[in-house]
GROMACS .gro file of C-alpha atoms in nm:
model
  279
    1UNK     CA    1   0.957   1.543  -1.671
    2UNK     CA    2   0.878   1.852  -1.466
    3UNK     CA    3   0.682   1.635  -1.222
    4UNK     CA    4   0.981   1.409  -1.157
    5UNK     CA    5   1.207   1.712  -1.108
    6UNK     CA    6   0.954   1.863  -0.868
    7UNK     CA    7   0.942   1.534  -0.679
    8UNK     CA    8   1.321   1.526  -0.642
    9UNK     CA    9   1.325   1.892  -0.535
   10UNK     CA   10   1.056   1.827  -0.276
   11UNK     CA   11   1.250   1.531  -0.143
   12UNK     CA   12   1.561   1.744  -0.113
   13UNK     CA   13   1.366   2.015   0.070
   14UNK     CA   14   1.234   1.753   0.311
   15UNK     CA   15   1.586   1.641   0.393
   16UNK     CA   16   1.694   1.998   0.458
   17UNK     CA   17   1.400   2.100   0.674
   18UNK     CA   18   1.441   1.833   0.942
   19UNK     CA   19   1.648   1.537   1.051
   20UNK     CA   20   1.481   1.405   1.366
   21UNK     CA   21   1.726   1.220   1.588
   22UNK     CA   22   1.477   0.969   1.721
   23UNK     CA   23   1.500   0.632   1.544
   24UNK     CA   24   1.231   0.396   1.675
   25UNK     CA   25   1.300   0.136   1.404
   26UNK     CA   26   1.623  -0.046   1.343
   27UNK     CA   27   1.763   0.008   0.996
   28UNK     CA   28   1.677  -0.348   0.892
   29UNK     CA   29   1.306  -0.337   0.987
   30UNK     CA   30   1.055  -0.315   0.708
   31UNK     CA   31   0.919   0.038   0.787
   32UNK     CA   32   1.271   0.182   0.763
   33UNK     CA   33   1.364  -0.021   0.454
   34UNK     CA   34   1.045   0.070   0.269
   35UNK     CA   35   1.109   0.441   0.324
   36UNK     CA   36   1.463   0.398   0.190
   37UNK     CA   37   1.334   0.216  -0.118
   38UNK     CA   38   1.078   0.488  -0.193
   39UNK     CA   39   1.350   0.749  -0.147
   40UNK     CA   40   1.572   0.567  -0.395
   41UNK     CA   41   1.282   0.542  -0.642
   42UNK     CA   42   1.206   0.914  -0.608
   43UNK     CA   43   1.550   1.000  -0.749
   44UNK     CA   44   1.467   0.839  -1.085
   45UNK     CA   45   1.365   1.040  -1.389
   46UNK     CA   46   1.028   0.860  -1.409
   47UNK     CA   47   0.963   0.701  -1.071
   48UNK     CA   48   0.699   0.432  -1.029
   49UNK     CA   49   0.612   0.590  -0.695
   50UNK     CA   50   0.662   0.963  -0.639
   51UNK     CA   51   0.693   1.020  -0.265
   52UNK     CA   52   0.825   1.370  -0.181
   53UNK     CA   53   0.889   1.288   0.186
   54UNK     CA   54   1.029   0.937   0.148
   55UNK     CA   55   1.386   1.063   0.186
   56UNK     CA   56   1.294   1.252   0.501
   57UNK     CA   57   1.159   0.932   0.654
   58UNK     CA   58   1.455   0.734   0.525
   59UNK     CA   59   1.701   0.980   0.680
   60UNK     CA   60   1.510   0.981   1.008
   61UNK     CA   61   1.504   0.604   1.043
   62UNK     CA   62   1.830   0.519   0.859
   63UNK     CA   63   1.670   0.251   0.643
   64UNK     CA   64   1.891  -0.003   0.470
   65UNK     CA   65   1.825  -0.138   0.121
   66UNK     CA   66   1.880  -0.502   0.035
   67UNK     CA   67   1.902  -0.660  -0.309
   68UNK     CA   68   1.620  -0.886  -0.192
   69UNK     CA   69   1.381  -0.588  -0.190
   70UNK     CA   70   1.377  -0.558  -0.570
   71UNK     CA   71   1.007  -0.639  -0.608
   72UNK     CA   72   0.886  -0.382  -0.357
   73UNK     CA   73   0.834  -0.084  -0.587
   74UNK     CA   74   0.644  -0.295  -0.841
   75UNK     CA   75   0.410  -0.421  -0.570
   76UNK     CA   76   0.366  -0.072  -0.425
   77UNK     CA   77   0.284   0.083  -0.763
   78UNK     CA   78   0.039  -0.197  -0.843
   79UNK     CA   79  -0.145  -0.148  -0.513
   80UNK     CA   80  -0.151   0.228  -0.577
   81UNK     CA   81  -0.333   0.171  -0.906
   82UNK     CA   82  -0.577  -0.072  -0.747
   83UNK     CA   83  -0.651   0.177  -0.470
   84UNK     CA   84  -0.713   0.463  -0.711
   85UNK     CA   85  -0.928   0.232  -0.924
   86UNK     CA   86  -1.139   0.152  -0.615
   87UNK     CA   87  -1.172   0.523  -0.538
   88UNK     CA   88  -1.289   0.582  -0.895
   89UNK     CA   89  -1.570   0.336  -0.815
   90UNK     CA   90  -1.668   0.554  -0.518
   91UNK     CA   91  -1.508   0.343  -0.246
   92UNK     CA   92  -1.456   0.596   0.031
   93UNK     CA   93  -1.297   0.395   0.312
   94UNK     CA   94  -0.936   0.279   0.296
   95UNK     CA   95  -0.765   0.070   0.565
   96UNK     CA   96  -0.390   0.013   0.572
   97UNK     CA   97  -0.281  -0.261   0.812
   98UNK     CA   98   0.074  -0.222   0.950
   99UNK     CA   99   0.109   0.118   0.790
  100UNK     CA  100   0.468   0.172   0.906
  101UNK     CA  101   0.619   0.464   0.713
  102UNK     CA  102   0.360   0.447   0.434
  103UNK     CA  103   0.250   0.786   0.297
  104UNK     CA  104  -0.031   0.699   0.055
  105UNK     CA  105  -0.269   0.935   0.236
  106UNK     CA  106  -0.023   1.216   0.158
  107UNK     CA  107   0.112   1.134  -0.188
  108UNK     CA  108  -0.186   0.991  -0.379
  109UNK     CA  109  -0.447   1.219  -0.533
  110UNK     CA  110  -0.729   1.108  -0.306
  111UNK     CA  111  -1.053   1.305  -0.289
  112UNK     CA  112  -1.120   1.470   0.049
  113UNK     CA  113  -1.426   1.246   0.099
  114UNK     CA  114  -1.202   0.941   0.144
  115UNK     CA  115  -1.156   0.820   0.501
  116UNK     CA  116  -0.807   0.672   0.536
  117UNK     CA  117  -0.734   0.455   0.841
  118UNK     CA  118  -0.375   0.360   0.925
  119UNK     CA  119  -0.333   0.068   1.167
  120UNK     CA  120  -0.008   0.005   1.355
  121UNK     CA  121   0.149   0.021   1.698
  122UNK     CA  122   0.127   0.353   1.883
  123UNK     CA  123   0.504   0.415   1.880
  124UNK     CA  124   0.511   0.368   1.503
  125UNK     CA  125   0.237   0.627   1.455
  126UNK     CA  126   0.410   0.871   1.689
  127UNK     CA  127   0.746   0.839   1.518
  128UNK     CA  128   0.609   0.887   1.167
  129UNK     CA  129   0.381   1.173   1.273
  130UNK     CA  130   0.673   1.357   1.432
  131UNK     CA  131   0.874   1.340   1.110
  132UNK     CA  132   0.588   1.446   0.881
  133UNK     CA  133   0.478   1.730   1.108
  134UNK     CA  134   0.827   1.881   1.101
  135UNK     CA  135   0.804   1.877   0.721
  136UNK     CA  136   0.456   2.036   0.744
  137UNK     CA  137   0.312   1.747   0.539
  138UNK     CA  138  -0.067   1.731   0.526
  139UNK     CA  139  -0.284   1.437   0.417
  140UNK     CA  140  -0.505   1.482   0.112
  141UNK     CA  141  -0.805   1.325   0.283
  142UNK     CA  142  -0.938   1.241   0.628
  143UNK     CA  143  -0.673   1.039   0.813
  144UNK     CA  144  -0.702   0.840   1.134
  145UNK     CA  145  -0.424   0.645   1.301
  146UNK     CA  146  -0.522   0.366   1.538
  147UNK     CA  147  -0.373   0.062   1.706
  148UNK     CA  148  -0.511  -0.279   1.598
  149UNK     CA  149  -0.747  -0.309   1.894
  150UNK     CA  150  -0.914   0.023   1.803
  151UNK     CA  151  -0.997  -0.064   1.443
  152UNK     CA  152  -1.350  -0.200   1.515
  153UNK     CA  153  -1.431   0.129   1.688
  154UNK     CA  154  -1.344   0.352   1.392
  155UNK     CA  155  -1.410   0.142   1.081
  156UNK     CA  156  -1.763   0.161   0.939
  157UNK     CA  157  -1.872  -0.199   0.858
  158UNK     CA  158  -2.156  -0.069   0.641
  159UNK     CA  159  -1.926   0.092   0.384
  160UNK     CA  160  -1.734  -0.080   0.108
  161UNK     CA  161  -1.362  -0.055   0.177
  162UNK     CA  162  -1.027  -0.099   0.011
  163UNK     CA  163  -0.810  -0.283   0.263
  164UNK     CA  164  -0.435  -0.334   0.233
  165UNK     CA  165  -0.279  -0.592   0.465
  166UNK     CA  166   0.098  -0.553   0.473
  167UNK     CA  167   0.389  -0.676   0.683
  168UNK     CA  168   0.174  -0.961   0.815
  169UNK     CA  169   0.287  -1.211   1.076
  170UNK     CA  170   0.112  -1.517   1.213
  171UNK     CA  171   0.020  -1.310   1.520
  172UNK     CA  172  -0.194  -1.092   1.293
  173UNK     CA  173  -0.416  -1.388   1.201
  174UNK     CA  174  -0.688  -1.327   1.465
  175UNK     CA  175  -0.710  -0.958   1.372
  176UNK     CA  176  -0.733  -1.037   1.001
  177UNK     CA  177  -1.001  -1.297   1.072
  178UNK     CA  178  -1.208  -1.050   1.276
  179UNK     CA  179  -1.160  -0.781   1.014
  180UNK     CA  180  -1.269  -1.008   0.730
  181UNK     CA  181  -1.570  -1.156   0.911
  182UNK     CA  182  -1.710  -0.854   1.094
  183UNK     CA  183  -1.589  -0.533   0.932
  184UNK     CA  184  -1.560  -0.596   0.558
  185UNK     CA  185  -1.877  -0.479   0.386
  186UNK     CA  186  -2.021  -0.594   0.055
  187UNK     CA  187  -1.829  -0.452  -0.238
  188UNK     CA  188  -1.498  -0.440  -0.051
  189UNK     CA  189  -1.162  -0.556  -0.179
  190UNK     CA  190  -0.883  -0.696   0.041
  191UNK     CA  191  -0.524  -0.689  -0.086
  192UNK     CA  192  -0.245  -0.878   0.092
  193UNK     CA  193   0.113  -0.771   0.024
  194UNK     CA  194   0.360  -1.051   0.088
  195UNK     CA  195   0.737  -1.038   0.111
  196UNK     CA  196   0.909  -1.369   0.160
  197UNK     CA  197   1.183  -1.580   0.007
  198UNK     CA  198   1.086  -1.765  -0.309
  199UNK     CA  199   1.094  -2.107  -0.139
  200UNK     CA  200   0.828  -2.023   0.121
  201UNK     CA  201   0.628  -1.766  -0.076
  202UNK     CA  202   0.383  -2.020  -0.218
  203UNK     CA  203   0.303  -2.174   0.121
  204UNK     CA  204   0.266  -1.831   0.282
  205UNK     CA  205   0.030  -1.719   0.006
  206UNK     CA  206  -0.173  -2.038   0.044
  207UNK     CA  207  -0.209  -1.979   0.419
  208UNK     CA  208  -0.352  -1.630   0.384
  209UNK     CA  209  -0.574  -1.720   0.088
  210UNK     CA  210  -0.728  -2.003   0.288
  211UNK     CA  211  -0.786  -1.772   0.584
  212UNK     CA  212  -0.960  -1.513   0.366
  213UNK     CA  213  -1.175  -1.778   0.201
  214UNK     CA  214  -1.275  -1.922   0.540
  215UNK     CA  215  -1.388  -1.574   0.644
  216UNK     CA  216  -1.631  -1.548   0.354
  217UNK     CA  217  -1.422  -1.352   0.104
  218UNK     CA  218  -1.481  -1.457  -0.256
  219UNK     CA  219  -1.253  -1.470  -0.560
  220UNK     CA  220  -0.946  -1.510  -0.340
  221UNK     CA  221  -0.643  -1.547  -0.563
  222UNK     CA  222  -0.282  -1.456  -0.619
  223UNK     CA  223  -0.219  -1.194  -0.885
  224UNK     CA  224  -0.007  -1.355  -1.159
  225UNK     CA  225   0.355  -1.246  -1.183
  226UNK     CA  226   0.293  -1.161  -1.550
  227UNK     CA  227   0.052  -0.885  -1.449
  228UNK     CA  228   0.300  -0.748  -1.195
  229UNK     CA  229   0.578  -0.766  -1.450
  230UNK     CA  230   0.396  -0.513  -1.666
  231UNK     CA  231   0.439  -0.258  -1.385
  232UNK     CA  232   0.808  -0.322  -1.318
  233UNK     CA  233   1.032  -0.090  -1.519
  234UNK     CA  234   1.357  -0.257  -1.414
  235UNK     CA  235   1.239  -0.609  -1.490
  236UNK     CA  236   1.067  -0.869  -1.275
  237UNK     CA  237   1.309  -1.101  -1.090
  238UNK     CA  238   1.320  -1.467  -1.194
  239UNK     CA  239   1.277  -1.560  -0.825
  240UNK     CA  240   1.059  -1.278  -0.685
  241UNK     CA  241   1.046  -1.230  -0.309
  242UNK     CA  242   0.700  -1.078  -0.308
  243UNK     CA  243   0.344  -1.139  -0.417
  244UNK     CA  244  -0.001  -0.979  -0.410
  245UNK     CA  245  -0.315  -1.160  -0.303
  246UNK     CA  246  -0.663  -1.022  -0.361
  247UNK     CA  247  -1.003  -1.118  -0.224
  248UNK     CA  248  -1.347  -0.960  -0.248
  249UNK     CA  249  -1.662  -0.948  -0.042
  250UNK     CA  250  -1.961  -0.967  -0.273
  251UNK     CA  251  -1.957  -0.818  -0.620
  252UNK     CA  252  -1.768  -0.501  -0.700
  253UNK     CA  253  -1.955  -0.228  -0.880
  254UNK     CA  254  -1.767  -0.262  -1.206
  255UNK     CA  255  -1.754   0.023  -1.449
  256UNK     CA  256  -1.760  -0.042  -1.822
  257UNK     CA  257  -1.400  -0.090  -1.928
  258UNK     CA  258  -1.246  -0.118  -2.275
  259UNK     CA  259  -1.105  -0.459  -2.360
  260UNK     CA  260  -0.971  -0.406  -2.711
  261UNK     CA  261  -0.595  -0.454  -2.762
  262UNK     CA  262  -0.410  -0.140  -2.663
  263UNK     CA  263  -0.702  -0.007  -2.459
  264UNK     CA  264  -0.610   0.240  -2.188
  265UNK     CA  265  -0.753   0.390  -1.873
  266UNK     CA  266  -0.871   0.750  -1.866
  267UNK     CA  267  -0.531   0.852  -1.727
  268UNK     CA  268  -0.358   0.686  -2.025
  269UNK     CA  269  -0.217   0.388  -1.835
  270UNK     CA  270  -0.236   0.054  -2.015
  271UNK     CA  271  -0.502  -0.186  -1.888
  272UNK     CA  272  -0.236  -0.446  -1.814
  273UNK     CA  273  -0.075  -0.213  -1.561
  274UNK     CA  274  -0.344  -0.284  -1.304
  275UNK     CA  275  -0.594  -0.538  -1.437
  276UNK     CA  276  -0.532  -0.911  -1.432
  277UNK     CA  277  -0.882  -1.036  -1.505
  278UNK     CA  278  -0.963  -0.787  -1.777
  279UNK     CA  279  -1.194  -0.591  -1.545
   0.00000   0.00000   0.00000
């Protein structure tokens, strides 16, 4: 309980310390909306995602929340667990495509050896950096911010990576193809976060799964809604507007994991909160 109170206090302090006037995103764009959703979640007694500076970013960019965004926190929390699971397996390179207002490099307990690469347009990086610097926020690990064209220059193709592809558009296809073919090392995992209406979600998921498979990624699949439902405290919508896709390059270095009913991770979380294959 004290952690949730500390999170709410930190968020309040962030709002008091600065309110930058510059608003590079419209209130309806995804970077602004995602910050507003994380801010809303941070006010809960037991938030799925504790982001002390989400409200600062939300205030700066005036993000609007829509009822259609109900699956976002479940997807975010699930990806958080997958990322930390990869780090526990000594993956030390993390790439976040279309990072927007994301603050995983600041809010997750990442070891300092992790190299975190955020990829987005230059004006997005500048706007977020300005807000976080005013709040004196510091990343927990090495952090680099690059534009899409610079990614091949900074990403080490010899190292296994955890790669999150978010806010994708069809224009991102060539970049994703190059990333998957040339920069994803053996033992890497690629996670695609989709947000779309329920009618087109299946076709969108199929498109990106086929692209990943054509690039040599194995075990490309959509994570079942039942697994995501385990993470969602407020209930999983009957017509979700989001999905997670996962693909791997080569075999992951799997640790021995308990499979008995009621088995838990070392941090006490149930296996079903992040595993969908029993791994």
